[in-house]
mmCIF file with all atom_site columns, C-alpha atoms in Angstrom:
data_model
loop_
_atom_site.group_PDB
_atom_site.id
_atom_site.type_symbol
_atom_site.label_atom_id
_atom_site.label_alt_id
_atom_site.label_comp_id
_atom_site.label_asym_id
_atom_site.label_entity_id
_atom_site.label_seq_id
_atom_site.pdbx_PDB_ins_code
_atom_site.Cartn_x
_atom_site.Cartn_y
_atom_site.Cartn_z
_atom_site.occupancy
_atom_site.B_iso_or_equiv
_atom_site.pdbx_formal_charge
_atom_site.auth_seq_id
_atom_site.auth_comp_id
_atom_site.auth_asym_id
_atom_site.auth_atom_id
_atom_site.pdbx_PDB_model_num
ATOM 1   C CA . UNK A 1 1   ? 20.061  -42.590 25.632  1.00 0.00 ? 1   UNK A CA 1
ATOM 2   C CA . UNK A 1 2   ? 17.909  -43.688 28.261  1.00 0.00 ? 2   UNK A CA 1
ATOM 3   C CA . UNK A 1 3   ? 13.745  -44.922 27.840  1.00 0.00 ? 3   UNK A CA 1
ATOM 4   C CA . UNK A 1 4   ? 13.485  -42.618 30.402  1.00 0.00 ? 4   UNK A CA 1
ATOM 5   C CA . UNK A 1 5   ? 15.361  -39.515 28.688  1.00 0.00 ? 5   UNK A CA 1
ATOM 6   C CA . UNK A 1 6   ? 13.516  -40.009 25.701  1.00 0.00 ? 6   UNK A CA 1
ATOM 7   C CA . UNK A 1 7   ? 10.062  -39.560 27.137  1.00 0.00 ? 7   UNK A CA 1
ATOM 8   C CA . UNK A 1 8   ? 10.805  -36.662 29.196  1.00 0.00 ? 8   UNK A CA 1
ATOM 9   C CA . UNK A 1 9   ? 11.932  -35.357 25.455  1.00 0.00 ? 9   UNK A CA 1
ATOM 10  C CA . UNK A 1 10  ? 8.849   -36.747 23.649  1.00 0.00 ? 10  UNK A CA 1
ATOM 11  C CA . UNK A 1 11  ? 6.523   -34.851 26.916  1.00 0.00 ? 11  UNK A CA 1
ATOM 12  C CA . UNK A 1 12  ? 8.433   -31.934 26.395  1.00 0.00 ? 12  UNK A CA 1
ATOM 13  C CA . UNK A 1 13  ? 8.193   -31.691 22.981  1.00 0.00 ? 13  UNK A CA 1
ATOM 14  C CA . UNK A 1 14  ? 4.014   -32.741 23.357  1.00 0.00 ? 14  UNK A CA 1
ATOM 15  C CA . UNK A 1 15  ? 3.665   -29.393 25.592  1.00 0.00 ? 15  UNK A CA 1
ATOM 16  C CA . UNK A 1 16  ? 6.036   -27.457 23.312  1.00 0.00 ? 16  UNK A CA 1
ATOM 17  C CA . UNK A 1 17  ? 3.472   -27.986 20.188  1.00 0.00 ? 17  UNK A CA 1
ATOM 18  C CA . UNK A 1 18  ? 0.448   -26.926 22.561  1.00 0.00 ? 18  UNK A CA 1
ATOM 19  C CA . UNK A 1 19  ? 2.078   -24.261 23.747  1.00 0.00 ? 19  UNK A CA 1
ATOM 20  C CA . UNK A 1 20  ? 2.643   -23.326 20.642  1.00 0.00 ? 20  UNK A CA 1
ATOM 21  C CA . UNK A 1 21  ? -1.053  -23.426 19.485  1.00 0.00 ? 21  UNK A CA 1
ATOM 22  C CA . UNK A 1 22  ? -2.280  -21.376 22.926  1.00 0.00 ? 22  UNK A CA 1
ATOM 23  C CA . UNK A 1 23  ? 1.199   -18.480 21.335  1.00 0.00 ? 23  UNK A CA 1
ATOM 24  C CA . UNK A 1 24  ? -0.380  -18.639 18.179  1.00 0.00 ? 24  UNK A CA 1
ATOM 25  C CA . UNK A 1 25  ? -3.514  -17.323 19.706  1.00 0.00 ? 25  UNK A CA 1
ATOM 26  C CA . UNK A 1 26  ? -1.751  -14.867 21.808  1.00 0.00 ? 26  UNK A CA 1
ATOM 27  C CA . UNK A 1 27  ? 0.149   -13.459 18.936  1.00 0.00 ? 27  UNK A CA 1
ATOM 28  C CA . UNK A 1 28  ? -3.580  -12.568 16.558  1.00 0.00 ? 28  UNK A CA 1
ATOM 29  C CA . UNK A 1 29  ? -4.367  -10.602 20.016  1.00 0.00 ? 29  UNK A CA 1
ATOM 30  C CA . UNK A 1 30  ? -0.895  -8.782  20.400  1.00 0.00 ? 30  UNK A CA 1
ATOM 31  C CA . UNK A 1 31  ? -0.891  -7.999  16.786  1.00 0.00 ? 31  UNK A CA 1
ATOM 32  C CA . UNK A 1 32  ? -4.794  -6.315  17.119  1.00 0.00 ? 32  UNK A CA 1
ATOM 33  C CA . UNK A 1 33  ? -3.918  -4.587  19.917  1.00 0.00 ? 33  UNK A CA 1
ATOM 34  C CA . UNK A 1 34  ? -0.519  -2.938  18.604  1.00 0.00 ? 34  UNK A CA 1
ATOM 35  C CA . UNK A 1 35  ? -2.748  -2.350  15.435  1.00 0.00 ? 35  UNK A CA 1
ATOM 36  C CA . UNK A 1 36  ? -5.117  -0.516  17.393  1.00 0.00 ? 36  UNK A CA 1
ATOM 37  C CA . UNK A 1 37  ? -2.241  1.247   18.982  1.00 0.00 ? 37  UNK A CA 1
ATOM 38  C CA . UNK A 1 38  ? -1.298  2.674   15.747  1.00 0.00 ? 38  UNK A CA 1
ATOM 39  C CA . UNK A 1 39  ? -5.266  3.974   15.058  1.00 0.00 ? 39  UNK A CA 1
ATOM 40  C CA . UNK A 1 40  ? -5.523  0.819   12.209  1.00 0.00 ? 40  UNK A CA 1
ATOM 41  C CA . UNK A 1 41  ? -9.380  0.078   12.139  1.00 0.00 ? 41  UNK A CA 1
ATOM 42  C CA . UNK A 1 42  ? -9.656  -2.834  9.770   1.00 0.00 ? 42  UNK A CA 1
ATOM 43  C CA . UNK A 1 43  ? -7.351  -5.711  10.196  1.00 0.00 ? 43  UNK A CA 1
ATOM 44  C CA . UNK A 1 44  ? -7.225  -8.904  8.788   1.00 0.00 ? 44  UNK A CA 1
ATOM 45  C CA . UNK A 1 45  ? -9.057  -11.719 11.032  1.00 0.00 ? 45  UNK A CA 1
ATOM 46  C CA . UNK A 1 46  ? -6.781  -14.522 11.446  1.00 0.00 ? 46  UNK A CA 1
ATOM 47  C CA . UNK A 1 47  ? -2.881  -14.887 11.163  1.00 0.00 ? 47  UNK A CA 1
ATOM 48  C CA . UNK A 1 48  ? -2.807  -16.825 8.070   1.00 0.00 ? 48  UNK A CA 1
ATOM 49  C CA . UNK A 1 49  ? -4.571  -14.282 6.307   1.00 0.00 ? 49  UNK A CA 1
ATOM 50  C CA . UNK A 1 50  ? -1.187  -11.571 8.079   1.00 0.00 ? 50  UNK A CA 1
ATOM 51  C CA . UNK A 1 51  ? 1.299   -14.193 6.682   1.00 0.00 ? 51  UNK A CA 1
ATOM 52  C CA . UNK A 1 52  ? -0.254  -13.697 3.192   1.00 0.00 ? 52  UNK A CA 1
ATOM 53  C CA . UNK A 1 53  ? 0.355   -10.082 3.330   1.00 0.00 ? 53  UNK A CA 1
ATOM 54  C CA . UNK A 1 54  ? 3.619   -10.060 4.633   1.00 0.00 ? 54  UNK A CA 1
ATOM 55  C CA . UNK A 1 55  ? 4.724   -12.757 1.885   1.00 0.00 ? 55  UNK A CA 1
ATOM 56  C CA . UNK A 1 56  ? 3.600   -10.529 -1.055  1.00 0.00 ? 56  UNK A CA 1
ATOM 57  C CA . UNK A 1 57  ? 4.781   -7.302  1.057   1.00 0.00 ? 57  UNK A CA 1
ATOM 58  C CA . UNK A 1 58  ? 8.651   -9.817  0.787   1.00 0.00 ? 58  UNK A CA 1
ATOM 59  C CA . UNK A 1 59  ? 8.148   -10.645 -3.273  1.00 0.00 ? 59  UNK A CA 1
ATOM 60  C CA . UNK A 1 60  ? 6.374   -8.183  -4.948  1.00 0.00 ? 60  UNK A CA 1
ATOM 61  C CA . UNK A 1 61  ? 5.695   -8.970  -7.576  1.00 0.00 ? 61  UNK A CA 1
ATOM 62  C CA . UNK A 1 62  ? 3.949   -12.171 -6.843  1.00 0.00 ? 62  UNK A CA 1
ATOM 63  C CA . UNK A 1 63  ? 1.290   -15.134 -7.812  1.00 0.00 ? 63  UNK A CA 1
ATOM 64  C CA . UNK A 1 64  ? -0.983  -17.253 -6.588  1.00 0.00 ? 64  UNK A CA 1
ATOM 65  C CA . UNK A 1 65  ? 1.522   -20.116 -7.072  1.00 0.00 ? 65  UNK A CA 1
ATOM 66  C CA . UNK A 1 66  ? 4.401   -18.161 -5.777  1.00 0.00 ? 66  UNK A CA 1
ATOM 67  C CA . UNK A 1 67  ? 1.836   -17.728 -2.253  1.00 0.00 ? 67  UNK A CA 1
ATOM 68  C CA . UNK A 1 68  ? 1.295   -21.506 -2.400  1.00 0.00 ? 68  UNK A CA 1
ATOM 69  C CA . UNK A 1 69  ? 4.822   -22.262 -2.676  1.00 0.00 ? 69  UNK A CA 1
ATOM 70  C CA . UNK A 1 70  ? 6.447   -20.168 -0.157  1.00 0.00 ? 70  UNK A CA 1
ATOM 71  C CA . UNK A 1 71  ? 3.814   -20.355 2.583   1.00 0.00 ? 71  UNK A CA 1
ATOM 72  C CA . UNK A 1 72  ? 2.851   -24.448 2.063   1.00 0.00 ? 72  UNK A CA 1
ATOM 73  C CA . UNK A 1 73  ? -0.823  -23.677 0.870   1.00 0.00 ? 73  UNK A CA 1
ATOM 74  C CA . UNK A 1 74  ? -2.906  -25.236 -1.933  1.00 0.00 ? 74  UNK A CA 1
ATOM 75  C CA . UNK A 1 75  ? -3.154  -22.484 -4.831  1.00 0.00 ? 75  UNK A CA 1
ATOM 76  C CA . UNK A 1 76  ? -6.886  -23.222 -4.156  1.00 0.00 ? 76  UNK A CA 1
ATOM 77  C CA . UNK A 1 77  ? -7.032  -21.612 -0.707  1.00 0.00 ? 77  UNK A CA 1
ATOM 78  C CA . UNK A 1 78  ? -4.141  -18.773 -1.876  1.00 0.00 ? 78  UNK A CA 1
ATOM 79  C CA . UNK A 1 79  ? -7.096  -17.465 -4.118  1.00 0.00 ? 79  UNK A CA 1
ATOM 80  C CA . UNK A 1 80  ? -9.509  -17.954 -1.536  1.00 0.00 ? 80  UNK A CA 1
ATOM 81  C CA . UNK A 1 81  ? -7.338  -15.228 1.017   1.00 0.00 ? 81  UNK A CA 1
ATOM 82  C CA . UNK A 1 82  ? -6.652  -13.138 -2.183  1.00 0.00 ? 82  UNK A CA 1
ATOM 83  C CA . UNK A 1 83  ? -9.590  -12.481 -3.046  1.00 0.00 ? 83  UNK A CA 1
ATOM 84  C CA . UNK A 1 84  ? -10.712 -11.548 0.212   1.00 0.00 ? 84  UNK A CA 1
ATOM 85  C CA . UNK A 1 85  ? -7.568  -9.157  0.596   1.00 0.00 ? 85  UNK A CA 1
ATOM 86  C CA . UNK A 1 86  ? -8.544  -7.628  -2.812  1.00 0.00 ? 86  UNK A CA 1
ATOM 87  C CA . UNK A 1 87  ? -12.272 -7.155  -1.616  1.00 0.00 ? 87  UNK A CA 1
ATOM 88  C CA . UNK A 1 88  ? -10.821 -5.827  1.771   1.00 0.00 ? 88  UNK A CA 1
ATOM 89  C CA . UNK A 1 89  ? -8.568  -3.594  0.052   1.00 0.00 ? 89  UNK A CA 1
ATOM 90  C CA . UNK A 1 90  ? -4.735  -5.014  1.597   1.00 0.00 ? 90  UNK A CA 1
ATOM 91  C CA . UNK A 1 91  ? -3.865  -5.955  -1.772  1.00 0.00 ? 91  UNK A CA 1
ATOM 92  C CA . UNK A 1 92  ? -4.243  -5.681  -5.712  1.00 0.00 ? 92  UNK A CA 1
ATOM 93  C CA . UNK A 1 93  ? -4.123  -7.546  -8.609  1.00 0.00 ? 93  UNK A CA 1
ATOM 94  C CA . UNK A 1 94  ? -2.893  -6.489  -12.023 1.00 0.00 ? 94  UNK A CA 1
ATOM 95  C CA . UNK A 1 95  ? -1.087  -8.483  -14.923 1.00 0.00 ? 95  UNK A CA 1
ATOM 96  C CA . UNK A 1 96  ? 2.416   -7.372  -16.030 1.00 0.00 ? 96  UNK A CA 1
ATOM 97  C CA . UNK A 1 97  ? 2.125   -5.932  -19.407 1.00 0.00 ? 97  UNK A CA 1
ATOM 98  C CA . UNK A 1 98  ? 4.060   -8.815  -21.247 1.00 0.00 ? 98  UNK A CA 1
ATOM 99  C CA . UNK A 1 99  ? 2.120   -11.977 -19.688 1.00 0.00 ? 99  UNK A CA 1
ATOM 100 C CA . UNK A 1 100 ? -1.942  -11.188 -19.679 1.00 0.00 ? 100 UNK A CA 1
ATOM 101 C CA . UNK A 1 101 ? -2.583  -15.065 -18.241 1.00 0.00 ? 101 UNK A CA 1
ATOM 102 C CA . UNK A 1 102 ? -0.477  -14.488 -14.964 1.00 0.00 ? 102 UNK A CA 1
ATOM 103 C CA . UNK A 1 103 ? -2.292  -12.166 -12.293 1.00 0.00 ? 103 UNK A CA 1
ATOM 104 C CA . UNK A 1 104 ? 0.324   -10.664 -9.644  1.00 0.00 ? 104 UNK A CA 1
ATOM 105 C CA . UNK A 1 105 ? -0.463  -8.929  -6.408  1.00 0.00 ? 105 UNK A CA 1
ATOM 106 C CA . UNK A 1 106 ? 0.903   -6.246  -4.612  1.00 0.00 ? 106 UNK A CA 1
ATOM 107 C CA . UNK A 1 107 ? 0.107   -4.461  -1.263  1.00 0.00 ? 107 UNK A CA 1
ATOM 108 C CA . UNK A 1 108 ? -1.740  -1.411  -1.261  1.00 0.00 ? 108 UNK A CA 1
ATOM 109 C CA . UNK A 1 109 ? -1.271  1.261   1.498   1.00 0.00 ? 109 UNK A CA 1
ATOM 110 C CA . UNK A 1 110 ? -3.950  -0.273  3.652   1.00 0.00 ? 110 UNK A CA 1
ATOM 111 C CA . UNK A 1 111 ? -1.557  -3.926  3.439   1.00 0.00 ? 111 UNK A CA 1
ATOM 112 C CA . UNK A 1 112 ? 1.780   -1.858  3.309   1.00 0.00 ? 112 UNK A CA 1
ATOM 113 C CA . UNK A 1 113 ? 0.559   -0.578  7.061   1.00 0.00 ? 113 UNK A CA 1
ATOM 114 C CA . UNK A 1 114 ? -0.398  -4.078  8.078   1.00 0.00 ? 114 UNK A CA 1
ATOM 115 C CA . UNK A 1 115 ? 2.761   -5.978  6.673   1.00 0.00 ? 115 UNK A CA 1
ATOM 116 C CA . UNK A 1 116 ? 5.196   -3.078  8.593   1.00 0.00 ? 116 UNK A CA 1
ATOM 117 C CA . UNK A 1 117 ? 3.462   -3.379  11.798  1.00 0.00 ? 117 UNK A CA 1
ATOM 118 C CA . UNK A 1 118 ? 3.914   -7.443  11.103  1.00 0.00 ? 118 UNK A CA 1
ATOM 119 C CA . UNK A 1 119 ? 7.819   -6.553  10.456  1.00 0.00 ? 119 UNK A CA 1
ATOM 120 C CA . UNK A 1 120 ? 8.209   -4.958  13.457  1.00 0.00 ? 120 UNK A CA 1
ATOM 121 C CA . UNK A 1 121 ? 6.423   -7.492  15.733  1.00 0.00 ? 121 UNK A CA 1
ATOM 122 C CA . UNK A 1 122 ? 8.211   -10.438 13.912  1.00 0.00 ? 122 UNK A CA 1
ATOM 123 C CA . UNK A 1 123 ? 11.848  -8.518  14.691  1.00 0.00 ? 123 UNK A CA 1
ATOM 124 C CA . UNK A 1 124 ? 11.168  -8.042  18.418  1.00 0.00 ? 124 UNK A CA 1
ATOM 125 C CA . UNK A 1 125 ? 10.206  -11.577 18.606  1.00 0.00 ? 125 UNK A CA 1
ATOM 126 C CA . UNK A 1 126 ? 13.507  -12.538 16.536  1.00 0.00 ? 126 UNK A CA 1
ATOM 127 C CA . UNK A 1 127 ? 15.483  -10.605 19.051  1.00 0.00 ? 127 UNK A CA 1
ATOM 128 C CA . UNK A 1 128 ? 14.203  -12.219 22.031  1.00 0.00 ? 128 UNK A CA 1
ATOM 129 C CA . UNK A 1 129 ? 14.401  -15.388 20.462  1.00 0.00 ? 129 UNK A CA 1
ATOM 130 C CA . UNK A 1 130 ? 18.280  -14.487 19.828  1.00 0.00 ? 130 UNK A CA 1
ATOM 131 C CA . UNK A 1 131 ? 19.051  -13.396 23.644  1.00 0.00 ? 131 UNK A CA 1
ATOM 132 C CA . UNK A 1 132 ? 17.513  -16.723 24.742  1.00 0.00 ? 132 UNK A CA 1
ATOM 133 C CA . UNK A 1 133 ? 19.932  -18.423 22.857  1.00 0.00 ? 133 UNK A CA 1
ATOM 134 C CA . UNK A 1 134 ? 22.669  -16.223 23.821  1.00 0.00 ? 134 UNK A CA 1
ATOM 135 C CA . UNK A 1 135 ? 22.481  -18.626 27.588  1.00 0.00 ? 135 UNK A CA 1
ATOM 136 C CA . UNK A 1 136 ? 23.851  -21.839 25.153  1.00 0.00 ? 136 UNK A CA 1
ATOM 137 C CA . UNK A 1 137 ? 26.939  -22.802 24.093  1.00 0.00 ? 137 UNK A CA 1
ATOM 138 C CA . UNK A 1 138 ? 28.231  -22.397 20.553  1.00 0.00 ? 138 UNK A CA 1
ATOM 139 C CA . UNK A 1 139 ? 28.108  -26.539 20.648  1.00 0.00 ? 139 UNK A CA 1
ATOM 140 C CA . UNK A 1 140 ? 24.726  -26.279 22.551  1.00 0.00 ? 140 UNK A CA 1
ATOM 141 C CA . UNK A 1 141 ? 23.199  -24.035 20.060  1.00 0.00 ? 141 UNK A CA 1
ATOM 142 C CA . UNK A 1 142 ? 25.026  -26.442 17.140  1.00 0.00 ? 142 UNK A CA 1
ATOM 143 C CA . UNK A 1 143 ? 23.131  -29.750 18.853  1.00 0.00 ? 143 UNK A CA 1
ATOM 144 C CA . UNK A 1 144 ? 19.658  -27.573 18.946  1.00 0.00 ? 144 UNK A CA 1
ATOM 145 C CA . UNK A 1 145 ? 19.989  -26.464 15.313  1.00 0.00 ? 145 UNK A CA 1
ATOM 146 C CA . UNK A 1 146 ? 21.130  -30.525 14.013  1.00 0.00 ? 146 UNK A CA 1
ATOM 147 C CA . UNK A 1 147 ? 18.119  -31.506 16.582  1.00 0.00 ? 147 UNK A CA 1
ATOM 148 C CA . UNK A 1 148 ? 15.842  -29.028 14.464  1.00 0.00 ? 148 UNK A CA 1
ATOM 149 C CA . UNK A 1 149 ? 16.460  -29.834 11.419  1.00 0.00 ? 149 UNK A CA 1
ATOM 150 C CA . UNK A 1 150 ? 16.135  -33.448 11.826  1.00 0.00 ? 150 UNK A CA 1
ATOM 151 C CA . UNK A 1 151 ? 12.953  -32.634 13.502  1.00 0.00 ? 151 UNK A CA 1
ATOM 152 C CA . UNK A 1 152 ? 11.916  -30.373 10.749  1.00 0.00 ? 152 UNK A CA 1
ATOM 153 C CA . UNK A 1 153 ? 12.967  -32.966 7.904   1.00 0.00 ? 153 UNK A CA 1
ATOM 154 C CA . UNK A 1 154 ? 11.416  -35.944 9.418   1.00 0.00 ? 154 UNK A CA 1
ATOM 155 C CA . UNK A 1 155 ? 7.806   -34.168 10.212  1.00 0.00 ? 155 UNK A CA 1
ATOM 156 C CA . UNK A 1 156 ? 8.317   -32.988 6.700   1.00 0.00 ? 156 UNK A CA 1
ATOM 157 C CA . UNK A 1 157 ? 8.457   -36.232 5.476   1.00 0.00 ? 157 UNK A CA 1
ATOM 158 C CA . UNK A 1 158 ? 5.987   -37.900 7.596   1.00 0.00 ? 158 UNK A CA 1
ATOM 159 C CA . UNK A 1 159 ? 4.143   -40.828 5.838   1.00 0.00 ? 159 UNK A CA 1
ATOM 160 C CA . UNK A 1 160 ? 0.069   -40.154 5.326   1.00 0.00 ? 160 UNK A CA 1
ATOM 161 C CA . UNK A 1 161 ? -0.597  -42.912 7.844   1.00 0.00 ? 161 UNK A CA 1
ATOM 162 C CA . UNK A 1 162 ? 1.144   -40.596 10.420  1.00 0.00 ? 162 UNK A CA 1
ATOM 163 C CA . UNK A 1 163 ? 4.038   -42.808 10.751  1.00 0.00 ? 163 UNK A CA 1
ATOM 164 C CA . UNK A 1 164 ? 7.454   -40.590 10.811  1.00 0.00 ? 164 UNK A CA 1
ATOM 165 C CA . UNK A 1 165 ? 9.701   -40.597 7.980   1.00 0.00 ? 165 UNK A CA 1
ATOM 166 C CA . UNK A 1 166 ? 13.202  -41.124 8.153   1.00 0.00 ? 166 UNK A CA 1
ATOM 167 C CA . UNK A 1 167 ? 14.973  -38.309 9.333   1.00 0.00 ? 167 UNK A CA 1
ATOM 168 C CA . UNK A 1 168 ? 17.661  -37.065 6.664   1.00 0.00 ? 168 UNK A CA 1
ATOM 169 C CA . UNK A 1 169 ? 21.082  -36.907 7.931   1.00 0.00 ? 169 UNK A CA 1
#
């Protein structure tokens, strides 16, 4: 592969992460204005705060450490948004009767609104997503997925210094 190539990958992939950033702020407004659509007054304020929601609305019942794990978030800031989403009524707590130490949560009606209208906005985004690929190639669409998950592996691995890791193979 060219020097050449690879930059015009590396700029891509540069404006493909701030892109991303500038969607990410698109998608909190899309989501309050479908919510509004659908006559919900109170919302959540920011996305990661939705996620939360829609990860206990996928594992009831679930824990703090089962948040951290499957979202990537210290247990620390999983109590921090749970206890805000307790306060703001999306969620409760409660302890199963045979464990008293371990506090679950599950999504009350208020949440069970918010993680459906999540749902639904996630699937038409899937969709979409799955007629753009639709224009590649089975082997095109086999080189992007390998591509990914290098990508994925090696950012996942990335040294603290910010040096990549070795992508697995």
């Amino acid at each position: 592969m060219s020097d050449l190539t690879k930059q015009m990958i590396y700029d891509i992939y540069v404006r493909l992460l701030h892109l991303n950033e500038q969607k990410a702020n698109t998608s909190l407004q899309q989501f309050f204005k479908e919510a509004a659509e659908e006559d919900m007054i109170e919302v959540p304020k920011n996305m990661t705060s939705i996620h939360v929601i829609n990860c206990i609305g996928q594992h009831e019942p679930i824990n703090n450490a089962g948040i951290a794990r499957k979202m990537n978030l210290s247990k620390a800031n999983v109590t921090k948004i749970s206890t805000k989403l307790i306060k703001e009524e999306f969620i409760n707590s409660y302890q199963l009767t045979d464990n008293k130490k371990e506090v679950y949560f599950k999504l009350t009606r208020k949440g069970r609104r918010i993680f459906d209208l999540h749902e639904k906005l996630h699937k038409k985004k899937e969709l979409a997503f799955y007629q753009f690929l639709d224009s590649f190639s089975q082997d095109e669409q086999n080189t992007v997925l390998k591509f990914l998950e290098q990508l994925t592996s090696a950012l996942e691995s990335e040294h603290t210094d910010g040096t990549p890791g070795k992508p697995v193979k």
